[in-house]
Amino acid sequence: MLSGEMKISALPGVGPTLANKLAKLGIIKINQAINYYPFRYDDFSQQAKIEQLKLGDVVNFTGVVDIIDTKRSPRKRMYLTEAIINDGTGQLRLVWFNQPFLAKTIRAGDQLSVAGRVSQDALGLVITSPQYEKIYSDSAKTQHTSGLVPIYRTTSGITIKQLRAIIDQSLKSSVIKDWLPSEIIEAKKLWPLSLAIKTIHRPESLTDVSRARQRLAFDELLLLQLRGKLTRQAWAKEKAVKIDFKEDLTKQILAELPFKLTNDQKRAAWQVLQDMQKDYPMLRLLQGDVGSGKTAVAFIAAINVAAAGSQTAMLAPSEVLASQHFNSFFKAVGKYCTIGLLTRTQQYYSEKSGEITKISKAKLIAKINSGECQVVIGTQALLQDSISFNKLGLVIVDEQHRFGVEQRQLLLDKKELSTSQRLVPHFLSMTATPIPRSLALTLYGELNLSLIKEMPEGRLPVITKVVADEQRPAMYEFARQKIKQGEQVFIVCPLVEESEKLVAKSAKKEYERIIDQELSGYRVGLLHGKMSGADKQKIMDQFSQGKLDVLVATAVIELGVDIPGASIMIIESAERFGLAQLHQYRGRVGRRGQQAYCFLLSSQDNPSDNRRLTAMVKTYSGQELAQLDLAWRGPGELAGYEQSGFGELKLATIFDQELIILAKEVAEEIMNKDKWQTEVFASQIWQEVSNGLLPQ
């Protein structure tokens, strides 16, 4: 048997090239393959005969290939491979696109196990792009075409069949040890870890999937609980920089803002300021819906830290959002403190004189390390070893679920050394993820919670509509009228470029089309993730300064982008996005109080039948939408909802209320039992995490 800590290349048939491709999926060690879970299952448990097949059936059957041939389609510029398969009760056509090699792989006379959905074209019933396996004997078992077949996220150069085979090899070649004490497993009626992991990859039924997921999700939540309790224990022993509240300065800054703080913002800011006046570190989570004004609380905290002679570091998940925060901070408090922006491609610095200058990375880092830069905002570039800070008083992490535990800890570990006393920074985490208060308190046991429920004064709910194809001309005429009134338009597409595999709008193609047709003569910009940081910033600057009327973009604008003049959000192929993402996009418009509109366009024939799009029209609460999305996920759907993509969570979700409560109870039991020697036990747990056996 192989050790789970060994590299995946130790498996037979996994050479350097394949190992490099697996690394893109985060699979470097054998244990990481074992813990690479399916995100859903294809249900091919219904075995049928060809004569019984009906349109829409998802089936598995066995037959013999009568004929197979590949031809090139000149009109669509693609290869078409067609086969006729016979099971003794009838014949059925199988069709594959752009896989001409299949005519050499599959021969007439081969016996195949076939799975897929029955559709219909002009020639009759057909299965398009079916799964298949060759059968060499009557007793042969099929892995890809019968029962519940796991579907994994893959990457270029690795087929899903290859991935299944590698995961199966990993399971067979290693021993899975349970990290939980047996008495907890028995008392809480949990499945053993080995059974849960093997079942999640090859379940017999959806009931099995549910039981396996319960154990694995529980492990993830328990790790969060233990980490939280150990963190709070450790931080309770630490000393922090005391930040005295500068009342006059704070009142002066608030009086200069172009808006009034809501009561929730005032309450949250006061909770933060009170925490920072203590000599032990603040641990606080600031939660508020899209557009509720969390950033205002952040810069009130940061200016008090600067006035006390300490520094603030703010970590953002993208260059676009980091730049947005830099501009927001500069407008609000730029004349009271020095501010730096540090990303992979951008470095800017603002003096108290009110000037923003481009600066070299080396010079900016020198200003940070000397303490001259009082507030530094950036991406993961802030984590590099060359940055040490002079007197770090506050760490702010925006959208903390976008970062892993290690990334957050790296920034917190940049501690200030002052004479003989070691001081740690205060910590403020911000998130727009809609977690119910009771669950947030349980899920983030180490953090105190501040909530912003109110929207800024004068903010109107965004009018949301599903737009059918025949309504497009009227929608674009409406958009043109709004542009003439000085307002701006977002157009969001799920893809950067066109794809032969997906029926969805691409940003590049849509940009080319609208500048030639619906929005010809208007100023239109294009923004997507493949652009350089400098090019992204140039486009965002033009849009925010009103030099562009329309911005066609991909998901890069999801988080935090603030364009006060934007009043229309058009989302192409809206069915491709989760409710959480759609709600984030909608929150980008109407931010200066004007009436705003969100138009949802779909690639589906009847978009009004899509319940998620209908929910967007009826509901404006992010929390309600998140709960709906989770409630609607099918029993075989393990992941796929963006807001459950916390760095630590693969299977668990923030709405697994019973599991979260159970994990909290078990964590308390573990912490209170001397016989398990908690600190030793915890260190062993984290060793397993680092080895890839447990979720990170």
XYZ file of C-alpha atoms in Angstrom:
696
model
C 0.000 0.000 0.000
C 1.163 3.537 -0.747
C 1.252 6.372 1.768
C -1.358 9.045 1.204
C 1.397 11.629 1.607
C 3.178 10.327 -1.505
C 2.973 12.277 -4.733
C 0.322 11.300 -7.248
C 3.115 10.417 -9.691
C 3.753 7.313 -7.530
C 0.659 5.760 -9.125
C 1.258 3.566 -12.212
C 0.591 5.453 -15.432
C 0.836 8.946 -13.905
C 3.849 10.493 -15.613
C 5.202 14.059 -15.298
C 2.843 15.512 -17.928
C -0.297 14.082 -16.352
C 0.960 14.965 -12.858
C 1.366 18.609 -13.920
C -2.192 18.676 -15.243
C -3.524 17.128 -12.038
C -1.666 19.789 -10.059
C -3.907 22.391 -11.738
C -6.810 20.701 -9.947
C -4.946 20.807 -6.645
C -4.109 17.111 -6.832
C -0.424 16.711 -6.000
C -0.561 13.966 -3.379
C -2.524 10.713 -3.326
C -4.603 11.968 -0.387
C -5.628 14.999 -2.393
C -7.008 12.718 -5.105
C -8.982 10.799 -2.482
C -10.428 14.092 -1.214
C -11.256 15.439 -4.677
C -15.012 14.951 -4.410
C -17.623 14.754 -7.201
C -19.820 17.829 -7.562
C -22.767 15.754 -8.838
C -23.721 12.327 -10.214
C -25.189 11.106 -13.462
C -27.926 8.609 -12.634
C -27.595 5.748 -15.116
C -29.282 3.215 -12.863
C -32.225 2.822 -15.242
C -31.329 -0.041 -17.591
C -33.487 -0.350 -20.661
C -33.926 -1.935 -24.059
C -33.751 0.176 -27.194
C -37.349 -0.640 -28.127
C -38.468 0.877 -24.772
C -36.654 4.203 -25.149
C -38.632 7.453 -25.084
C -37.659 11.059 -25.684
C -36.013 12.539 -22.560
C -35.099 9.225 -20.908
C -31.713 9.075 -19.154
C -30.720 5.448 -19.605
C -28.064 2.766 -19.717
C -28.182 -0.123 -22.173
C -25.845 -2.618 -23.811
C -25.596 -3.296 -27.535
C -23.364 -4.186 -30.477
C -22.069 -1.593 -32.949
C -23.441 -2.259 -36.455
C -21.608 0.605 -38.157
C -19.568 3.693 -37.257
C -18.285 6.494 -39.471
C -16.874 10.038 -39.234
C -17.559 12.837 -41.685
C -16.757 16.531 -41.736
C -19.602 19.020 -41.645
C -18.595 21.921 -43.964
C -21.363 24.191 -42.702
C -20.494 23.955 -38.995
C -16.772 23.236 -39.512
C -16.775 20.227 -37.235
C -16.365 16.461 -37.372
C -19.457 14.340 -36.876
C -19.046 10.731 -35.738
C -22.165 8.563 -36.013
C -22.712 4.971 -34.941
C -25.653 2.578 -35.159
C -25.972 0.282 -32.138
C -28.224 -2.770 -31.883
C -29.339 -4.571 -28.716
C -31.551 -7.194 -30.353
C -34.752 -5.223 -29.727
C -33.943 -2.344 -32.048
C -31.349 0.093 -33.357
C -30.352 3.555 -32.116
C -28.076 6.282 -33.456
C -25.206 7.632 -31.357
C -23.600 10.966 -32.307
C -20.332 12.559 -31.122
C -18.999 15.990 -32.167
C -15.339 16.737 -32.946
C -14.071 13.325 -31.863
C -12.987 11.766 -35.195
C -10.643 9.334 -33.400
C -13.702 7.413 -32.174
C -14.111 5.831 -35.615
C -10.762 4.100 -34.993
C -11.325 3.426 -31.274
C -14.743 1.829 -31.762
C -15.184 -0.830 -34.438
C -18.214 -2.557 -35.935
C -18.904 -5.637 -33.820
C -17.732 -4.056 -30.533
C -20.058 -4.555 -27.589
C -20.677 -1.275 -25.739
C -22.329 -0.179 -22.544
C -23.914 3.183 -23.422
C -25.402 5.886 -21.194
C -26.960 9.234 -21.953
C -30.137 11.222 -22.538
C -32.424 10.305 -25.426
C -33.165 13.235 -27.733
C -34.649 13.531 -31.202
C -33.649 15.057 -34.519
C -34.947 14.847 -38.087
C -33.814 11.216 -38.378
C -35.481 10.034 -35.166
C -34.339 9.159 -31.652
C -30.636 9.692 -30.917
C -28.213 9.974 -27.997
C -25.798 12.863 -28.461
C -22.324 12.725 -26.866
C -23.073 9.498 -24.966
C -20.837 7.935 -22.345
C -19.614 4.513 -23.463
C -17.460 1.599 -22.348
C -16.330 -1.445 -24.264
C -17.469 -4.744 -22.759
C -15.124 -7.671 -23.228
C -17.025 -10.309 -21.230
C -20.508 -10.876 -19.810
C -19.190 -10.543 -16.242
C -17.323 -7.295 -16.857
C -18.223 -4.397 -14.544
C -18.787 -0.921 -15.941
C -17.491 2.193 -14.206
C -18.648 5.083 -16.382
C -22.041 4.063 -17.751
C -24.121 2.353 -15.054
C -25.471 3.219 -11.624
C -24.601 6.567 -10.031
C -21.603 7.872 -11.951
C -19.532 10.614 -10.231
C -18.936 13.837 -12.149
C -15.764 15.747 -11.248
C -14.543 19.144 -12.302
C -11.678 18.594 -14.703
C -9.180 20.644 -16.688
C -7.726 20.744 -20.188
C -5.850 17.577 -21.062
C -7.561 15.326 -18.486
C -10.712 13.435 -19.366
C -13.259 12.637 -16.694
C -12.636 8.925 -17.330
C -8.942 9.432 -16.563
C -9.793 11.296 -13.394
C -12.157 8.557 -12.206
C -9.471 5.943 -12.849
C -6.823 7.933 -10.936
C -9.138 8.437 -7.964
C -10.064 4.732 -7.963
C -6.367 3.809 -8.046
C -5.699 6.180 -5.149
C -8.492 4.625 -3.092
C -7.266 1.075 -3.737
C -3.612 1.816 -3.059
C -3.825 3.673 0.270
C -5.148 3.170 3.797
C -7.583 5.795 5.112
C -7.158 6.318 8.842
C -9.923 7.894 10.888
C -8.781 10.969 12.771
C -11.786 11.081 15.130
C -11.858 9.055 18.353
C -14.049 5.959 17.946
C -16.268 6.936 20.875
C -17.294 10.164 19.067
C -18.023 8.286 15.842
C -20.232 5.809 17.703
C -21.941 8.334 19.973
C -22.813 10.700 17.127
C -23.789 7.847 14.757
C -21.330 8.913 12.074
C -19.988 6.749 9.285
C -16.313 5.742 9.543
C -14.122 8.031 7.441
C -12.937 5.230 5.138
C -16.500 4.165 4.312
C -17.606 7.776 3.755
C -14.756 8.587 1.350
C -15.124 5.382 -0.661
C -18.894 5.841 -0.868
C -18.755 9.479 -1.963
C -16.817 8.331 -5.032
C -18.795 5.147 -5.817
C -22.232 5.242 -4.147
C -24.903 2.608 -4.589
C -27.745 5.061 -3.952
C -28.476 8.714 -3.218
C -29.138 7.673 0.388
C -25.523 6.500 0.527
C -24.422 9.847 -0.905
C -26.312 11.649 1.852
C -24.732 9.544 4.641
C -21.221 9.902 3.207
C -21.642 13.629 2.719
C -22.896 13.969 6.301
C -19.674 12.520 7.710
C -17.340 14.444 5.421
C -19.206 17.724 5.828
C -19.187 17.217 9.596
C -15.395 16.827 9.500
C -15.048 20.132 7.653
C -17.279 21.972 10.120
C -15.591 20.390 13.138
C -12.201 21.532 11.852
C -13.569 25.066 11.564
C -14.869 24.872 15.115
C -11.614 23.513 16.534
C -9.585 26.075 14.625
C -11.837 28.837 15.921
C -11.613 27.704 19.531
C -7.849 27.226 19.386
C -7.461 30.618 17.695
C -9.517 32.380 20.346
C -7.592 30.554 23.075
C -4.262 31.600 21.583
C -5.313 35.191 20.910
C -6.664 35.632 24.424
C -3.052 35.321 25.584
C -1.756 37.892 23.065
C -1.263 41.616 23.458
C -2.380 44.106 20.818
C -1.748 47.757 20.039
C -4.334 49.834 21.925
C -6.051 52.195 19.481
C -7.594 55.161 21.292
C -10.798 56.515 19.761
C -10.229 59.873 18.080
C -13.718 61.322 18.484
C -13.147 64.791 16.995
C -11.298 63.411 13.969
C -13.964 60.779 13.354
C -16.791 63.338 13.578
C -14.944 65.625 11.169
C -14.519 62.835 8.599
C -18.151 61.745 8.905
C -19.310 65.334 8.386
C -17.333 65.492 5.128
C -18.804 62.304 3.657
C -21.339 62.755 0.825
C -23.726 60.397 2.643
C -25.001 59.736 6.137
C -24.161 56.526 7.937
C -27.077 54.221 8.662
C -27.766 53.232 12.261
C -26.323 49.780 11.524
C -23.120 51.310 10.133
C -22.774 53.530 13.216
C -23.338 50.566 15.530
C -20.827 48.372 13.680
C -18.204 51.148 13.584
C -18.605 51.775 17.325
C -18.231 48.032 18.077
C -14.990 47.970 16.085
C -13.644 51.131 17.722
C -14.463 49.808 21.206
C -12.720 46.493 20.455
C -9.563 48.260 19.298
C -9.292 50.259 22.528
C -8.557 47.025 24.404
C -5.050 45.655 24.891
C -5.917 42.246 23.428
C -6.640 41.725 19.725
C -10.041 42.286 18.174
C -11.504 39.355 16.249
C -14.613 40.611 14.463
C -16.699 39.641 11.440
C -18.575 42.454 9.674
C -21.445 41.035 7.642
C -23.647 43.061 5.351
C -25.523 42.580 2.097
C -24.242 43.870 -1.230
C -24.055 47.683 -1.144
C -24.799 48.018 2.578
C -21.689 50.128 3.236
C -19.152 47.868 4.943
C -16.230 49.827 3.439
C -17.273 52.963 5.352
C -16.841 51.063 8.630
C -13.418 49.900 7.422
C -12.058 53.372 6.698
C -13.393 54.763 10.014
C -11.396 52.033 11.759
C -8.320 52.618 9.578
C -8.175 56.378 10.166
C -8.298 55.850 13.941
C -5.447 53.345 13.620
C -3.422 55.837 11.554
C -4.062 58.606 14.085
C -2.719 56.294 16.803
C 0.553 55.885 14.900
C -0.107 52.355 13.591
C -0.710 50.825 10.180
C -3.663 49.111 8.521
C -3.361 46.345 5.913
C -6.429 45.476 3.820
C -6.483 42.262 1.786
C -8.859 42.008 -1.209
C -9.451 38.958 -3.440
C -8.924 40.711 -6.796
C -6.969 43.577 -8.339
C -10.182 45.278 -9.434
C -11.606 45.222 -5.902
C -8.296 46.282 -4.313
C -8.121 49.256 -6.668
C -11.752 50.102 -5.914
C -11.033 50.123 -2.167
C -7.947 52.294 -2.720
C -10.033 54.895 -4.560
C -12.801 54.769 -1.926
C -10.330 55.204 0.941
C -8.559 58.036 -0.889
C -11.808 59.963 -1.444
C -12.917 59.491 2.171
C -9.728 59.875 4.217
C -6.949 60.628 1.718
C -6.107 64.005 3.271
C -5.754 62.492 6.743
C -3.394 59.566 6.064
C -1.034 58.115 3.475
C -2.431 55.207 1.432
C -0.722 52.621 -0.767
C -2.056 50.176 -3.367
C -0.015 47.030 -3.953
C -1.082 44.311 -6.391
C 0.812 42.079 -8.785
C 0.732 44.738 -11.530
C -0.131 48.025 -9.784
C 1.608 50.212 -7.200
C 0.224 53.626 -6.250
C 0.799 55.910 -3.305
C -1.111 58.928 -2.039
C 0.406 61.619 0.154
C -1.696 63.647 2.582
C -1.389 66.490 0.092
C -4.010 64.694 -1.961
C -1.842 63.535 -4.853
C -1.818 59.967 -6.163
C 1.442 58.923 -7.772
C 2.564 55.756 -9.493
C 5.477 54.269 -7.582
C 7.885 51.368 -7.974
C 7.189 48.208 -5.999
C 10.500 48.534 -4.137
C 9.778 52.123 -3.059
C 6.254 51.284 -1.923
C 7.479 48.298 0.112
C 10.114 50.533 1.693
C 7.389 53.011 2.713
C 5.308 50.155 4.158
C 8.202 48.683 6.119
C 9.249 52.067 7.478
C 5.700 52.918 8.579
C 5.489 55.918 6.236
C 2.573 54.238 4.417
C -0.206 54.208 7.018
C -2.854 52.257 5.072
C -1.899 49.668 2.480
C -4.515 47.945 0.336
C -3.689 45.017 -1.897
C -4.145 41.472 -3.054
C -2.024 38.444 -2.166
C 0.966 40.632 -3.067
C 0.739 41.848 0.555
C 1.763 38.366 1.722
C 5.246 38.393 0.186
C 8.199 37.899 2.515
C 9.751 41.285 1.740
C 6.863 43.068 3.507
C 7.266 43.246 7.271
C 5.421 46.466 8.278
C 6.657 48.861 10.927
C 3.729 48.885 13.345
C 0.789 46.853 12.067
C -2.274 47.681 14.145
C -5.187 46.391 12.038
C -5.713 43.693 9.419
C -8.872 43.870 7.294
C -9.767 40.940 5.047
C -12.546 41.560 2.517
C -14.640 38.588 1.372
C -12.631 36.334 3.664
C -14.132 33.118 2.260
C -12.163 33.790 -0.930
C -8.940 33.180 0.990
C -7.673 30.026 2.651
C -6.710 29.759 6.302
C -3.026 29.924 5.427
C -3.364 33.153 3.436
C -5.193 34.949 6.234
C -2.746 33.682 8.837
C 0.267 34.844 6.816
C -0.932 38.428 7.069
C -1.809 38.111 10.755
C 1.651 36.668 11.424
C 3.317 39.891 10.266
C 3.491 40.938 13.914
C 5.061 44.095 15.207
C 8.077 43.661 17.483
C 8.196 46.420 20.081
C 10.976 46.275 22.680
C 10.405 43.127 24.727
C 6.677 42.939 24.076
C 5.247 41.159 21.058
C 2.071 42.807 19.756
C -0.413 41.428 17.259
C -2.765 43.384 14.993
C -6.510 43.640 15.466
C -8.485 41.632 12.909
C -11.615 42.670 10.988
C -13.162 40.364 8.415
C -15.831 41.606 5.997
C -18.248 39.534 3.961
C -21.386 39.976 1.882
C -22.106 36.252 2.073
C -25.626 35.987 3.513
C -25.171 33.858 6.638
C -27.991 33.842 9.226
C -26.802 35.448 12.468
C -27.144 32.316 14.592
C -25.157 30.246 12.113
C -22.487 32.906 11.659
C -21.907 32.933 15.421
C -21.537 29.163 15.372
C -19.584 28.829 12.138
C -17.094 31.554 13.065
C -16.791 30.714 16.739
C -13.608 32.768 17.142
C -15.141 35.982 15.768
C -17.524 38.516 17.282
C -20.246 39.503 14.840
C -21.372 42.914 13.574
C -24.361 43.078 11.230
C -25.345 45.746 8.710
C -28.919 45.069 7.633
C -29.999 48.559 6.548
C -29.237 49.843 3.078
C -27.901 53.427 2.734
C -30.523 56.156 2.908
C -32.252 56.770 -0.422
C -31.179 53.454 -1.981
C -34.071 52.059 -4.045
C -34.590 48.338 -4.698
C -33.343 47.402 -8.164
C -36.213 46.595 -10.533
C -35.429 43.138 -11.930
C -36.975 41.613 -15.052
C -36.524 38.473 -17.143
C -36.171 39.521 -20.799
C -37.186 37.233 -23.677
C -35.429 37.442 -27.064
C -38.286 39.365 -28.666
C -37.975 42.010 -25.929
C -34.288 42.733 -26.610
C -34.907 45.695 -28.971
C -37.114 47.406 -26.374
C -34.535 46.737 -23.631
C -31.709 48.284 -25.671
C -33.884 51.277 -26.574
C -34.499 51.771 -22.841
C -30.743 51.517 -22.207
C -30.009 54.112 -24.919
C -32.470 56.539 -23.318
C -30.793 56.108 -19.920
C -27.352 56.678 -21.451
C -28.610 59.939 -22.984
C -29.636 60.959 -19.447
C -26.024 60.477 -18.317
C -26.354 57.017 -16.791
C -24.181 53.959 -17.454
C -24.749 50.298 -18.318
C -23.098 47.007 -17.330
C -23.399 43.977 -19.622
C -22.180 40.755 -17.990
C -21.403 37.543 -19.901
C -20.369 34.152 -18.446
C -17.592 33.483 -20.981
C -14.622 35.482 -22.248
C -14.681 33.837 -25.686
C -17.122 31.646 -27.603
C -17.195 27.937 -26.759
C -18.292 25.027 -28.941
C -19.264 23.084 -25.801
C -21.404 25.699 -24.047
C -24.441 27.593 -25.273
C -23.696 30.892 -23.550
C -22.803 34.462 -24.427
C -19.142 35.502 -24.563
C -17.945 38.975 -23.579
C -15.751 39.441 -26.665
C -18.448 38.415 -29.144
C -21.130 40.454 -27.396
C -18.825 43.490 -27.306
C -18.211 43.227 -31.050
C -21.912 42.748 -31.752
C -23.323 45.623 -29.720
C -20.773 48.212 -30.905
C -21.823 47.256 -34.442
C -25.567 47.059 -33.759
C -27.607 48.057 -30.664
C -25.070 50.472 -29.156
C -23.303 51.688 -32.265
C -21.990 55.203 -31.684
C -21.822 54.848 -27.915
C -18.643 54.526 -25.842
C -18.287 50.831 -24.983
C -15.478 49.142 -23.043
C -14.512 45.490 -22.594
C -13.229 43.962 -19.312
C -12.339 40.321 -18.636
C -10.028 38.198 -16.507
C -7.498 37.482 -19.263
C -6.518 41.154 -19.512
C -3.447 42.497 -17.729
C -3.921 44.322 -14.444
C -2.927 47.616 -16.053
C -5.453 47.201 -18.877
C -8.196 46.257 -16.423
C -7.474 49.329 -14.339
C -7.440 51.577 -17.400
C -10.902 50.385 -18.438
C -12.277 50.651 -14.884
C -10.886 54.182 -14.548
C -12.522 55.212 -17.829
C -15.846 53.720 -16.739
C -15.770 55.229 -13.239
C -14.829 58.650 -14.671
C -17.785 58.542 -17.070
C -15.610 58.253 -20.184
C -17.434 55.014 -21.109
C -21.196 54.602 -21.395
C -21.219 50.812 -21.348
C -18.949 48.139 -19.888
C -19.123 44.589 -21.257
C -17.524 42.323 -18.657
C -17.175 38.843 -17.231
C -17.338 37.758 -13.568
C -14.368 40.034 -12.787
C -16.854 42.743 -11.738
C -18.731 40.527 -9.266
C -17.181 41.784 -6.034
C -17.164 45.303 -4.714
C -17.044 47.311 -7.947
C -18.606 50.714 -7.253
C -19.698 52.828 -10.235
C -22.208 55.369 -8.879
C -23.388 56.358 -12.374
C -24.377 52.825 -13.383
C -28.128 52.231 -13.351
C -28.596 49.242 -15.689
C -27.239 45.707 -15.276
C -27.796 43.398 -18.257
C -26.858 39.768 -17.538
C -26.519 37.515 -20.581
C -27.059 33.743 -20.213
C -28.247 34.461 -16.679
C -29.138 30.805 -16.103
C -25.385 30.083 -16.061
C -24.916 31.994 -12.801
C -25.847 31.034 -9.245
C -28.288 33.185 -7.305
C -25.504 34.533 -5.105
C -23.591 35.760 -8.167
C -26.689 37.267 -9.775
C -27.410 39.121 -6.540
C -23.819 40.416 -6.440
C -24.114 41.733 -10.008
C -27.436 43.391 -9.261
C -25.830 45.153 -6.308
C -23.444 46.972 -8.674
C -26.120 49.405 -9.934
C -28.162 52.216 -8.387
C -25.480 53.020 -5.815
C -26.026 56.794 -5.746
C -29.771 56.475 -5.101
C -31.127 56.559 -8.656
C -33.689 53.962 -9.765
C -31.763 51.039 -11.210
C -32.696 48.045 -13.357
C -31.405 44.498 -13.730
C -32.326 42.614 -16.910
C -31.866 38.830 -16.960
C -31.438 37.346 -20.429
C -31.360 33.604 -20.963
C -30.118 31.163 -23.593
C -33.086 28.935 -22.714
C -36.233 28.734 -24.833
C -38.544 29.670 -21.938
C -36.504 31.759 -19.471
C -39.617 32.681 -17.469
C -39.867 28.990 -16.481
C -36.489 29.170 -14.729
C -37.328 29.333 -11.021
C -33.994 30.885 -10.079
C -34.538 33.799 -12.458
C -38.100 34.157 -11.197
C -36.762 34.267 -7.626
C -34.437 37.126 -8.600
C -37.444 39.108 -9.839
C -39.425 38.557 -6.635
C -36.715 38.676 -3.958
C -34.117 41.307 -3.096
C -32.785 39.762 0.113
C -29.424 38.049 -0.363
C -30.111 35.755 2.571
C -33.458 34.586 1.186
C -31.895 33.957 -2.226
C -29.054 31.938 -0.686
C -31.512 29.759 1.209
C -33.608 29.214 -1.919
C -30.569 28.223 -3.957
C -29.516 25.659 -1.376
C -33.056 24.305 -1.008
C -33.322 23.779 -4.769
C -30.113 21.856 -5.189
C -30.828 18.250 -6.112
C -29.958 15.421 -3.702
C -27.022 14.385 -5.887
C -25.625 17.912 -6.188
C -22.779 18.139 -3.698
C -21.326 21.483 -4.642
C -21.816 24.079 -7.336
C -23.170 26.958 -5.238
C -20.610 29.723 -5.111
C -21.310 30.951 -1.623
C -20.496 27.520 -0.207
C -17.053 27.843 -1.718
C -15.386 28.895 1.515
C -11.739 27.898 1.324
C -12.317 25.384 4.132
C -15.582 23.890 2.849
C -15.899 21.400 0.017
C -19.138 19.618 0.928
C -20.564 21.459 3.918
C -22.632 24.579 3.436
C -23.272 27.463 5.758
C -26.902 26.329 6.052
C -26.139 22.840 7.384
C -27.615 23.995 10.673
C -27.862 20.635 12.463
C -24.353 19.625 11.420
C -22.912 22.982 12.489
C -24.516 22.659 15.921
C -23.278 19.061 16.224
C -19.752 20.130 15.224
C -19.826 22.864 17.864
C -20.886 20.347 20.552
C -18.147 17.885 19.589
C -15.508 20.629 19.461
C -16.437 21.620 23.016
C -16.249 17.985 24.134
C -12.788 17.628 22.611
C -11.553 20.861 24.150
C -12.846 19.866 27.593
C -11.428 16.331 27.726
C -7.956 16.114 29.226
C -7.486 12.539 28.054
C -7.284 13.682 24.436
C -4.651 16.291 25.343
C -6.311 18.932 23.216
C -3.231 20.786 21.987
C -1.503 17.564 20.927
C -4.701 16.311 19.306
C -5.170 19.625 17.485
C -1.593 19.639 16.204
C -2.121 16.109 14.879
C -5.280 17.278 13.121
C -3.437 20.097 11.375
C -0.668 17.713 10.385
C -3.303 15.616 8.632
C -4.678 18.763 6.996
C -1.262 19.712 5.652
C -0.838 16.185 4.297
C -4.051 16.557 2.337
C -6.008 13.865 4.187
C -8.516 16.325 5.597
C -10.170 19.290 3.842
C -8.373 22.611 4.143
